[in-house]
Short mmCIF file of C-alpha atoms and ligand atoms in Angstrom, two decimals:
data_model
loop_
_atom_site.label_atom_id
_atom_site.label_comp_id
_atom_site.label_asym_id
_atom_site.label_seq_id
_atom_site.Cartn_x
_atom_site.Cartn_y
_atom_site.Cartn_z
CA MET A 1 57.94 -17.76 23.81
CA SER A 2 59.19 -20.82 24.94
CA ALA A 3 58.30 -23.98 23.32
CA TRP A 4 55.92 -25.63 25.91
CA ARG A 5 53.92 -22.12 25.89
CA LEU A 6 53.14 -23.17 22.37
CA LEU A 7 52.30 -25.99 22.99
CA VAL A 8 49.55 -25.30 25.17
CA LEU A 9 48.32 -22.30 23.27
CA ALA A 10 48.37 -24.73 20.07
CA VAL A 11 46.17 -27.22 22.16
CA GLY A 12 43.88 -24.53 23.62
CA LEU A 13 43.71 -22.84 20.24
CA ALA A 14 42.65 -26.50 18.61
CA VAL A 15 40.12 -27.33 21.75
CA LEU A 16 38.45 -23.64 21.03
CA GLY A 17 38.00 -24.94 17.37
CA LEU A 18 36.58 -28.45 18.06
CA GLY A 19 34.39 -26.67 20.39
CA GLY A 20 33.57 -24.44 17.69
CA TRP A 21 32.72 -27.08 15.49
CA TRP A 22 30.77 -28.99 18.14
CA TRP A 23 28.84 -26.11 19.32
CA SER A 24 27.35 -25.41 15.15
CA ARG A 25 26.80 -29.33 15.14
CA ASP A 26 24.31 -29.02 18.90
CA ALA A 27 22.83 -25.66 17.12
CA PRO A 28 23.29 -25.96 13.56
CA PRO A 29 21.06 -23.02 11.38
CA PRO A 30 17.63 -23.41 10.89
CA PRO A 31 17.39 -25.27 7.69
CA LEU A 32 16.50 -23.17 4.63
CA SER A 33 14.99 -24.86 1.64
CA ALA A 34 16.16 -23.57 -1.54
CA ALA A 35 13.29 -21.52 -2.41
CA ALA A 36 13.89 -19.27 0.98
CA TYR A 37 16.86 -17.17 -0.20
CA MET A 38 15.83 -16.96 -3.80
CA PRO A 39 13.49 -13.64 -4.57
CA VAL A 40 10.19 -13.65 -3.50
CA ALA A 41 9.45 -12.21 -6.89
CA THR A 42 11.10 -10.12 -9.46
CA ASP A 43 7.86 -8.57 -11.00
CA LEU A 44 6.71 -6.70 -8.05
CA PRO A 45 6.46 -2.73 -8.48
CA VAL A 46 8.14 -2.23 -4.79
CA THR A 47 11.67 -2.69 -4.25
CA PRO A 48 13.98 -2.72 -0.98
CA ILE A 49 15.18 0.16 0.06
CA PRO A 50 19.27 0.09 -0.73
CA THR A 51 21.63 -0.27 2.47
CA SER A 52 23.43 2.87 1.33
CA LEU A 53 23.79 5.67 -0.76
CA LYS A 54 27.04 7.87 -2.22
CA LEU A 55 26.31 10.77 -1.30
CA ASP A 56 29.02 13.90 -0.95
CA ALA A 57 29.27 13.41 3.39
CA ARG A 58 30.40 17.26 3.74
CA LYS A 59 27.73 18.43 2.35
CA VAL A 60 25.64 16.11 4.62
CA ALA A 61 27.35 17.08 7.14
CA LEU A 62 26.72 20.82 6.51
CA GLY A 63 22.85 20.15 5.87
CA LYS A 64 22.37 18.30 9.08
CA ARG A 65 23.24 22.08 10.39
CA LEU A 66 21.53 24.22 8.44
CA PHE A 67 17.91 21.92 8.69
CA HIS A 68 18.57 21.93 12.28
CA ASP A 69 19.26 26.17 12.48
CA LYS A 70 16.85 27.99 13.39
CA ARG A 71 18.12 31.08 11.58
CA LEU A 72 16.56 29.85 8.95
CA SER A 73 13.33 31.56 9.73
CA ARG A 74 12.02 35.31 10.44
CA ASP A 75 12.57 35.65 14.53
CA ASP A 76 15.13 32.36 14.92
CA SER A 77 12.21 30.48 16.70
CA THR A 78 11.77 27.55 14.13
CA SER A 79 13.86 25.00 11.84
CA CYS A 80 13.12 22.77 9.46
CA ALA A 81 13.56 19.84 12.64
CA SER A 82 11.03 21.96 14.32
CA CYS A 83 8.27 20.33 12.35
CA HIS A 84 10.73 17.30 11.04
CA ARG A 85 12.09 15.77 14.22
CA LEU A 86 14.45 13.59 13.63
CA ASP A 87 13.88 11.99 17.33
CA PHE A 88 9.73 12.15 15.90
CA ALA A 89 9.84 9.72 13.08
CA GLY A 90 10.81 12.91 10.91
CA HIS A 91 7.63 14.85 11.65
CA ASP A 92 5.76 16.72 14.31
CA MET A 93 3.08 14.31 15.35
CA ARG A 94 0.05 17.00 15.15
CA PRO A 95 -2.58 16.88 12.56
CA VAL A 96 -1.35 19.53 10.90
CA ALA A 97 1.66 22.11 11.20
CA VAL A 98 2.35 24.39 13.71
CA GLY A 99 4.84 27.52 12.17
CA ILE A 100 6.17 30.92 13.23
CA ASP A 101 4.31 32.48 15.96
CA GLY A 102 2.56 29.45 16.32
CA GLN A 103 0.04 29.48 13.68
CA MET A 104 -1.99 26.59 12.35
CA GLY A 105 -0.97 25.00 9.04
CA SER A 106 -3.86 23.23 7.08
CA LEU A 107 -1.77 20.53 6.32
CA ASN A 108 -0.42 17.53 7.74
CA SER A 109 3.44 17.33 8.12
CA PRO A 110 5.12 14.41 6.07
CA THR A 111 8.10 12.35 7.21
CA VAL A 112 11.37 13.56 5.79
CA PHE A 113 12.88 9.75 6.32
CA ASN A 114 13.07 8.69 3.07
CA ALA A 115 11.37 11.64 0.97
CA GLY A 116 14.61 11.21 -1.37
CA PHE A 117 13.10 8.75 -2.75
CA ASN A 118 10.01 10.24 -3.67
CA PHE A 119 8.93 11.66 -7.37
CA ARG A 120 8.44 14.46 -6.34
CA GLN A 121 8.11 16.73 -3.22
CA PHE A 122 4.32 18.05 -1.26
CA TRP A 123 1.27 16.63 -0.99
CA ASP A 124 0.80 18.13 -3.91
CA GLY A 125 4.02 17.14 -6.07
CA ARG A 126 4.48 20.92 -6.44
CA ALA A 127 8.28 20.60 -6.34
CA ALA A 128 10.33 18.63 -8.69
CA THR A 129 13.14 18.00 -6.34
CA LEU A 130 14.20 17.84 -2.57
CA GLU A 131 16.57 21.62 -3.76
CA GLU A 132 13.08 23.16 -4.75
CA GLN A 133 11.62 21.76 -1.96
CA ALA A 134 13.71 23.33 1.04
CA GLU A 135 13.06 26.63 -0.37
CA GLY A 136 8.82 26.45 0.16
CA PRO A 137 9.18 26.54 4.16
CA VAL A 138 11.93 29.31 4.47
CA HIS A 139 9.19 31.60 2.27
CA ASN A 140 5.94 29.90 3.45
CA PRO A 141 4.39 32.57 5.95
CA LEU A 142 2.90 30.24 7.83
CA GLU A 143 6.14 28.02 8.16
CA MET A 144 9.53 30.11 8.65
CA ALA A 145 7.98 33.28 7.49
CA SER A 146 11.46 34.32 6.06
CA ASN A 147 13.35 34.84 2.62
CA TRP A 148 16.77 34.31 1.79
CA HIS A 149 18.13 37.90 1.91
CA GLU A 150 17.10 37.67 5.51
CA VAL A 151 18.78 34.43 6.03
CA LEU A 152 21.86 35.20 4.14
CA ILE A 153 22.17 38.52 6.64
CA LYS A 154 22.34 36.26 9.00
CA LEU A 155 24.46 33.28 8.24
CA ARG A 156 27.15 35.50 6.26
CA ARG A 157 27.64 37.20 10.32
CA ASP A 158 28.41 34.08 11.60
CA ARG A 159 32.36 32.86 10.50
CA ALA A 160 32.58 29.28 11.48
CA MET A 161 29.28 28.85 8.69
CA ILE A 162 31.03 30.93 5.86
CA THR A 163 34.36 28.45 6.36
CA GLU A 164 32.18 25.57 5.93
CA PHE A 165 30.23 26.46 3.05
CA GLU A 166 33.86 27.96 1.53
CA ARG A 167 35.36 24.66 2.15
CA ILE A 168 32.67 23.07 -0.27
CA TRP A 169 31.77 25.97 -2.99
CA ALA A 170 34.45 28.89 -3.78
CA ASP A 171 31.17 31.29 -3.63
CA GLY A 172 30.61 30.37 -0.16
CA ILE A 173 27.04 30.81 1.02
CA THR A 174 24.26 31.02 -1.88
CA PRO A 175 20.72 30.18 -1.40
CA ALA A 176 21.19 27.60 -4.19
CA HIS A 177 24.23 25.83 -1.90
CA ILE A 178 21.92 25.99 1.05
CA GLN A 179 19.33 24.23 -0.85
CA GLU A 180 22.06 21.80 -2.34
CA ALA A 181 23.21 20.76 1.18
CA ILE A 182 19.83 20.71 3.17
CA ALA A 183 18.64 18.33 0.36
CA GLU A 184 21.98 16.17 0.17
CA PHE A 185 21.21 15.55 4.18
CA GLU A 186 17.67 14.81 3.59
CA ARG A 187 19.06 11.63 1.17
CA SER A 188 20.60 10.57 4.11
CA LEU A 189 17.26 10.13 5.58
CA ILE A 190 17.07 6.60 4.67
CA THR A 191 15.48 3.64 7.01
CA PRO A 192 16.87 0.21 4.90
CA ASP A 193 16.58 -3.66 6.55
CA ALA A 194 12.94 -3.23 7.83
CA PRO A 195 11.56 -6.96 7.61
CA PHE A 196 9.72 -6.64 4.57
CA ASP A 197 13.28 -5.61 3.17
CA ARG A 198 14.64 -8.67 4.33
CA TYR A 199 11.83 -10.79 2.77
CA LEU A 200 11.94 -9.13 -0.08
CA ARG A 201 15.60 -9.94 -0.69
CA GLY A 202 14.61 -13.25 -0.06
CA ASP A 203 14.69 -14.12 4.29
CA ASN A 204 11.41 -15.62 3.89
CA GLN A 205 11.73 -15.94 8.10
CA ALA A 206 11.54 -12.06 8.31
CA LEU A 207 7.53 -11.48 7.86
CA ASN A 208 5.56 -13.47 10.82
CA ALA A 209 2.27 -15.28 9.12
CA GLY A 210 0.00 -12.40 10.10
CA ALA A 211 2.07 -9.82 8.00
CA LYS A 212 2.50 -12.28 5.24
CA GLU A 213 -0.85 -12.53 4.92
CA GLY A 214 -1.05 -8.35 5.31
CA TRP A 215 1.49 -8.32 2.42
CA ARG A 216 -1.02 -10.56 0.12
CA LEU A 217 -3.71 -8.48 1.28
CA PHE A 218 -2.17 -5.74 0.26
CA ARG A 219 -1.73 -6.58 -3.44
CA ASP A 220 -4.87 -8.74 -4.35
CA LEU A 221 -6.82 -5.79 -2.59
CA GLY A 222 -5.41 -3.34 -4.90
CA CYS A 223 -3.37 -1.28 -2.21
CA ILE A 224 -0.22 -1.93 -4.18
CA ALA A 225 -1.94 -0.08 -7.69
CA CYS A 226 -0.83 3.16 -5.83
CA HIS A 227 0.98 2.40 -3.00
CA GLN A 228 4.35 1.13 -4.76
CA GLY A 229 8.12 2.09 -5.54
CA VAL A 230 10.88 2.18 -2.95
CA ASN A 231 8.58 4.18 -0.21
CA LEU A 232 5.27 1.97 -1.17
CA GLY A 233 3.90 5.64 -2.82
CA GLY A 234 5.58 8.62 -3.49
CA ASN A 235 5.76 7.54 -7.48
CA LEU A 236 2.31 8.61 -8.46
CA TYR A 237 -1.10 10.98 -8.31
CA SER A 238 -4.38 9.88 -7.43
CA SER A 239 -7.30 11.45 -6.25
CA LEU A 240 -8.89 10.65 -2.40
CA GLY A 241 -12.15 9.54 -2.95
CA VAL A 242 -12.35 7.49 -5.69
CA MET A 243 -14.76 5.16 -4.58
CA GLY A 244 -17.30 7.38 -2.30
CA ASP A 245 -17.12 11.09 -1.81
CA TYR A 246 -14.32 11.34 1.43
CA PHE A 247 -14.39 14.87 1.37
CA ALA A 248 -18.60 15.19 2.14
CA ASP A 249 -18.23 12.52 4.42
CA ARG A 250 -15.81 14.09 6.45
CA GLY A 251 -18.42 16.90 7.76
CA LYS A 252 -15.56 19.70 7.88
CA SER A 253 -15.76 22.37 5.08
CA ILE A 254 -13.53 21.99 1.67
CA GLN A 255 -10.10 24.39 2.28
CA LYS A 256 -7.77 24.98 -0.16
CA SER A 257 -5.73 22.51 0.82
CA ASP A 258 -7.76 19.97 0.23
CA LEU A 259 -7.71 20.70 -3.62
CA GLY A 260 -4.49 19.15 -3.76
CA ARG A 261 -2.74 19.08 -7.25
CA PHE A 262 -5.35 21.11 -8.71
CA ASN A 263 -3.96 24.46 -7.06
CA VAL A 264 -1.43 23.40 -9.26
CA THR A 265 -2.25 22.83 -12.96
CA GLY A 266 -5.97 24.60 -12.08
CA LEU A 267 -7.52 21.34 -14.00
CA GLU A 268 -10.53 20.22 -13.00
CA SER A 269 -9.47 16.66 -13.53
CA ASP A 270 -6.99 17.41 -10.75
CA LYS A 271 -9.55 18.32 -7.81
CA HIS A 272 -8.57 16.45 -4.37
CA VAL A 273 -5.68 14.55 -6.62
CA PHE A 274 -2.42 13.83 -4.19
CA LYS A 275 0.86 12.61 -4.51
CA VAL A 276 0.49 8.98 -3.24
CA PRO A 277 1.82 9.08 0.40
CA GLY A 278 4.35 6.26 0.97
CA LEU A 279 3.98 3.90 3.75
CA ARG A 280 7.90 3.44 4.84
CA ASN A 281 7.57 3.73 9.11
CA VAL A 282 3.96 4.58 8.94
CA VAL A 283 3.09 3.00 12.27
CA LYS A 284 5.32 6.14 13.55
CA THR A 285 4.25 8.87 11.87
CA GLY A 286 0.51 9.73 12.53
CA PRO A 287 -1.85 11.06 12.81
CA TYR A 288 -2.81 10.42 8.64
CA PHE A 289 -3.95 11.94 5.52
CA HIS A 290 -3.13 15.40 3.96
CA ASP A 291 -5.53 17.29 6.44
CA GLY A 292 -4.12 15.13 9.13
CA SER A 293 -7.47 14.05 9.96
CA MET A 294 -7.00 10.04 10.94
CA ALA A 295 -5.99 9.68 14.17
CA THR A 296 -5.06 6.24 14.39
CA LEU A 297 -3.44 4.06 11.51
CA ASP A 298 -6.69 1.52 11.87
CA LEU A 299 -8.72 4.23 11.08
CA ALA A 300 -6.48 4.86 7.99
CA VAL A 301 -6.04 2.12 6.54
CA GLU A 302 -10.27 1.36 6.81
CA THR A 303 -10.57 4.49 5.40
CA MET A 304 -8.34 3.92 2.02
CA ALA A 305 -10.08 0.24 1.84
CA ARG A 306 -14.12 1.76 2.46
CA TYR A 307 -12.46 5.12 -0.17
CA GLN A 308 -9.97 4.16 -2.74
CA LEU A 309 -11.09 0.60 -3.37
CA GLY A 310 -14.56 0.16 -2.03
CA VAL A 311 -13.96 -2.36 0.18
CA ARG A 312 -15.10 -3.03 3.53
CA LEU A 313 -12.33 -4.92 5.67
CA SER A 314 -13.21 -7.66 8.26
CA ARG A 315 -11.39 -7.28 11.40
CA GLU A 316 -8.72 -9.85 11.13
CA GLN A 317 -8.04 -8.57 7.19
CA LEU A 318 -7.27 -5.22 9.16
CA SER A 319 -5.55 -6.59 11.43
CA ASN A 320 -2.89 -8.40 9.01
CA LEU A 321 -2.97 -4.98 7.06
CA LEU A 322 -1.42 -3.70 10.21
CA ALA A 323 1.01 -5.97 10.62
CA PHE A 324 2.52 -6.08 7.11
CA LEU A 325 2.97 -2.42 7.93
CA GLU A 326 4.55 -2.81 11.37
CA SER A 327 6.75 -4.68 8.78
CA LEU A 328 7.87 -1.38 7.02
CA ASN A 329 9.70 -0.01 9.61
CA GLY A 330 13.09 0.00 8.79
CA LEU A 331 16.48 1.09 10.54
CA TYR A 332 18.54 4.75 10.48
CA GLN A 333 22.06 4.56 10.73
CA GLY A 334 21.18 0.79 12.15
CA LYS A 335 18.45 1.89 15.20
CA PRO A 336 14.83 2.09 14.84
CA ILE A 337 13.54 5.41 14.05
C1 HEC B 1 5.81 24.68 10.43
C2 HEC B 1 6.10 23.39 10.28
C3 HEC B 1 7.21 22.85 8.87
C4 HEC B 1 8.35 23.71 9.06
C5 HEC B 1 9.41 24.53 9.81
C6 HEC B 1 8.93 23.02 7.61
N1 HEC B 1 8.35 22.09 7.10
FE1 HEC B 1 8.60 20.82 5.51
N2 HEC B 1 6.74 20.16 5.63
C7 HEC B 1 5.61 20.86 6.53
C8 HEC B 1 4.44 20.35 5.61
C9 HEC B 1 3.22 21.03 6.85
C10 HEC B 1 4.39 20.27 4.72
C11 HEC B 1 3.63 19.69 3.51
C12 HEC B 1 3.33 20.89 3.09
C13 HEC B 1 2.83 20.78 1.83
O1 HEC B 1 2.49 19.57 0.87
O2 HEC B 1 2.05 21.47 1.40
C14 HEC B 1 5.76 19.92 4.36
C15 HEC B 1 6.76 18.80 3.46
C16 HEC B 1 7.90 18.64 3.44
C17 HEC B 1 8.68 18.06 2.63
C18 HEC B 1 8.04 16.99 1.50
C19 HEC B 1 7.56 15.75 2.14
C20 HEC B 1 6.98 14.99 0.89
O3 HEC B 1 6.54 13.50 1.13
O4 HEC B 1 6.30 15.37 -0.07
C21 HEC B 1 9.71 17.71 2.71
C22 HEC B 1 11.15 17.18 2.09
C23 HEC B 1 10.03 18.94 4.02
N3 HEC B 1 8.86 19.45 4.49
C24 HEC B 1 11.53 19.06 4.20
C25 HEC B 1 11.68 20.53 5.16
C26 HEC B 1 12.44 21.36 5.32
C27 HEC B 1 14.28 21.14 4.53
C28 HEC B 1 12.14 22.39 6.03
C29 HEC B 1 13.20 23.41 6.38
C30 HEC B 1 14.05 24.32 5.44
C31 HEC B 1 10.84 22.20 6.26
N4 HEC B 1 10.43 21.11 5.94
C32 HEC B 1 10.37 22.71 7.19
C33 HEC B 1 5.98 21.29 7.56
C34 HEC B 1 7.15 22.28 8.12
C1 HEC B 2 -6.23 4.68 -5.93
C2 HEC B 2 -5.21 4.56 -4.84
C3 HEC B 2 -4.83 4.32 -3.54
C4 HEC B 2 -5.25 3.14 -3.04
C5 HEC B 2 -5.69 1.45 -3.74
C6 HEC B 2 -4.89 3.21 -1.48
N1 HEC B 2 -4.34 4.39 -1.44
FE1 HEC B 2 -3.78 4.48 0.31
N2 HEC B 2 -3.27 6.64 -0.12
C7 HEC B 2 -3.86 7.03 -1.47
C8 HEC B 2 -3.67 8.58 -1.43
C9 HEC B 2 -3.84 9.45 -2.18
C10 HEC B 2 -3.62 9.26 0.60
C11 HEC B 2 -3.14 10.53 0.66
C12 HEC B 2 -5.10 10.62 1.03
C13 HEC B 2 -4.71 12.67 1.69
O1 HEC B 2 -4.37 12.74 0.58
O2 HEC B 2 -5.32 12.51 2.36
C14 HEC B 2 -3.19 7.44 0.82
C15 HEC B 2 -3.45 7.21 2.11
C16 HEC B 2 -2.40 6.16 2.86
C17 HEC B 2 -2.52 6.12 3.98
C18 HEC B 2 -1.87 7.20 4.70
C19 HEC B 2 -0.55 8.10 5.25
C20 HEC B 2 -0.13 8.60 5.74
O3 HEC B 2 1.02 8.93 6.10
O4 HEC B 2 -1.23 9.58 5.79
C21 HEC B 2 -2.35 4.99 4.24
C22 HEC B 2 -2.13 4.18 5.75
C23 HEC B 2 -2.84 3.88 3.02
N3 HEC B 2 -2.87 5.11 2.55
C24 HEC B 2 -2.82 3.07 2.80
C25 HEC B 2 -3.21 2.52 2.11
C26 HEC B 2 -3.89 0.91 2.39
C27 HEC B 2 -3.28 -0.45 3.51
C28 HEC B 2 -4.81 0.27 1.24
C29 HEC B 2 -5.22 -0.84 0.91
C30 HEC B 2 -6.28 -1.69 1.29
C31 HEC B 2 -4.53 1.87 0.24
N4 HEC B 2 -3.87 2.61 0.67
C32 HEC B 2 -5.21 2.31 -0.60
C33 HEC B 2 -4.19 6.22 -2.44
C34 HEC B 2 -4.15 4.92 -2.31
#
């Protein structure tokens, strides 16, 4: 390059640099008070979703395939993703699940997004881990109606599948490895970077005024007593109908699935006790409640206030709480779910 060209280039770069400086002087970033980047409060029982997790990428990839594999059901009609559609926020949008042969279940499908943060799995908490949970639907006669014996026969006929397992485990395809891979995939289904998470990390602008007021109500009314932890739920059990008889008022006879934790422990005090569901992405996961009886989020929130806290919400309180819940929508691999 000639000296002349070098000079032109240098002048050009200098002009660009100056331009950038002027530009940034003309449009300074919004002023930040010292408080804006301070944690809002450190003693809160809620925490943001981590932005990444250390996972085994090979297991995640295999688990993703298995999650979508219909051979896990008796007649090859149903995969995990049939009821937990990743393009439908990880659930099926139905009040209650529909399994093999169109059989109606009696429970609402929870989302699989962020399920890895729950302290136990299922509405009644009967599975301690995602690994243990993954066995349930395969054997459930109303869901996939199969068993490991049948599933293994089918998968072991598939050369590519065998190779994929053997790349990770010397003993190849086993029920435990199927569960491990599916669980690892599910742990990857996280939705960080919700406006609320950015707010918790110190970005005071991330919530609008309504959402901020909703967050205050969420704490002051006492929703946070039950909905806490990284999922704003999923880390404790609570009875449904603390301040009123939800089931008497529902007007539908009580089903076995309404008994919740009682089905696991047999304790009278566990009747109608459920794992408190997480509220991440909740605007997208209706219908709501274990029985799918709440068609809209407005109704779910009003019912919560009334039966769990004994409060009748004003219209304004309801709309602020909804604005807060809206701020819990996160991103899966950088995109809204
Ligand atoms: C027919 C629909 C259906 C199929 C198929 C299905 N699920 Fe589910 N899933 C549900 C329902 C309904 C529940 C709640 C059941 C309960 O609590 O007893 C649930 C619960 C879960 C939970 C617990 C989430 C929580 O917050 O407690 C996880 C995780 C899950 N399923 C993953 C899977 C996996 C993995 C598969 C495939 C092996 C699968 N599901 C297949 C309907 C289905
Ligand atoms: C005493 C504990 C408790 C309190 C307080 C509470 N909740 Fe809940 N919440 C629960 C339980 C338990 C469920 C599950 C209900 C069921 O099993 O059908 C639930 C369910 C929900 C759901 C439906 C989630 C879903 O996926 O189906 C929403 C939304 C919700 N709560 C919001 C709130 C709000 C907002 C408040 C405050 C106004 C609140 N909750 C107060 C325990 C509580």
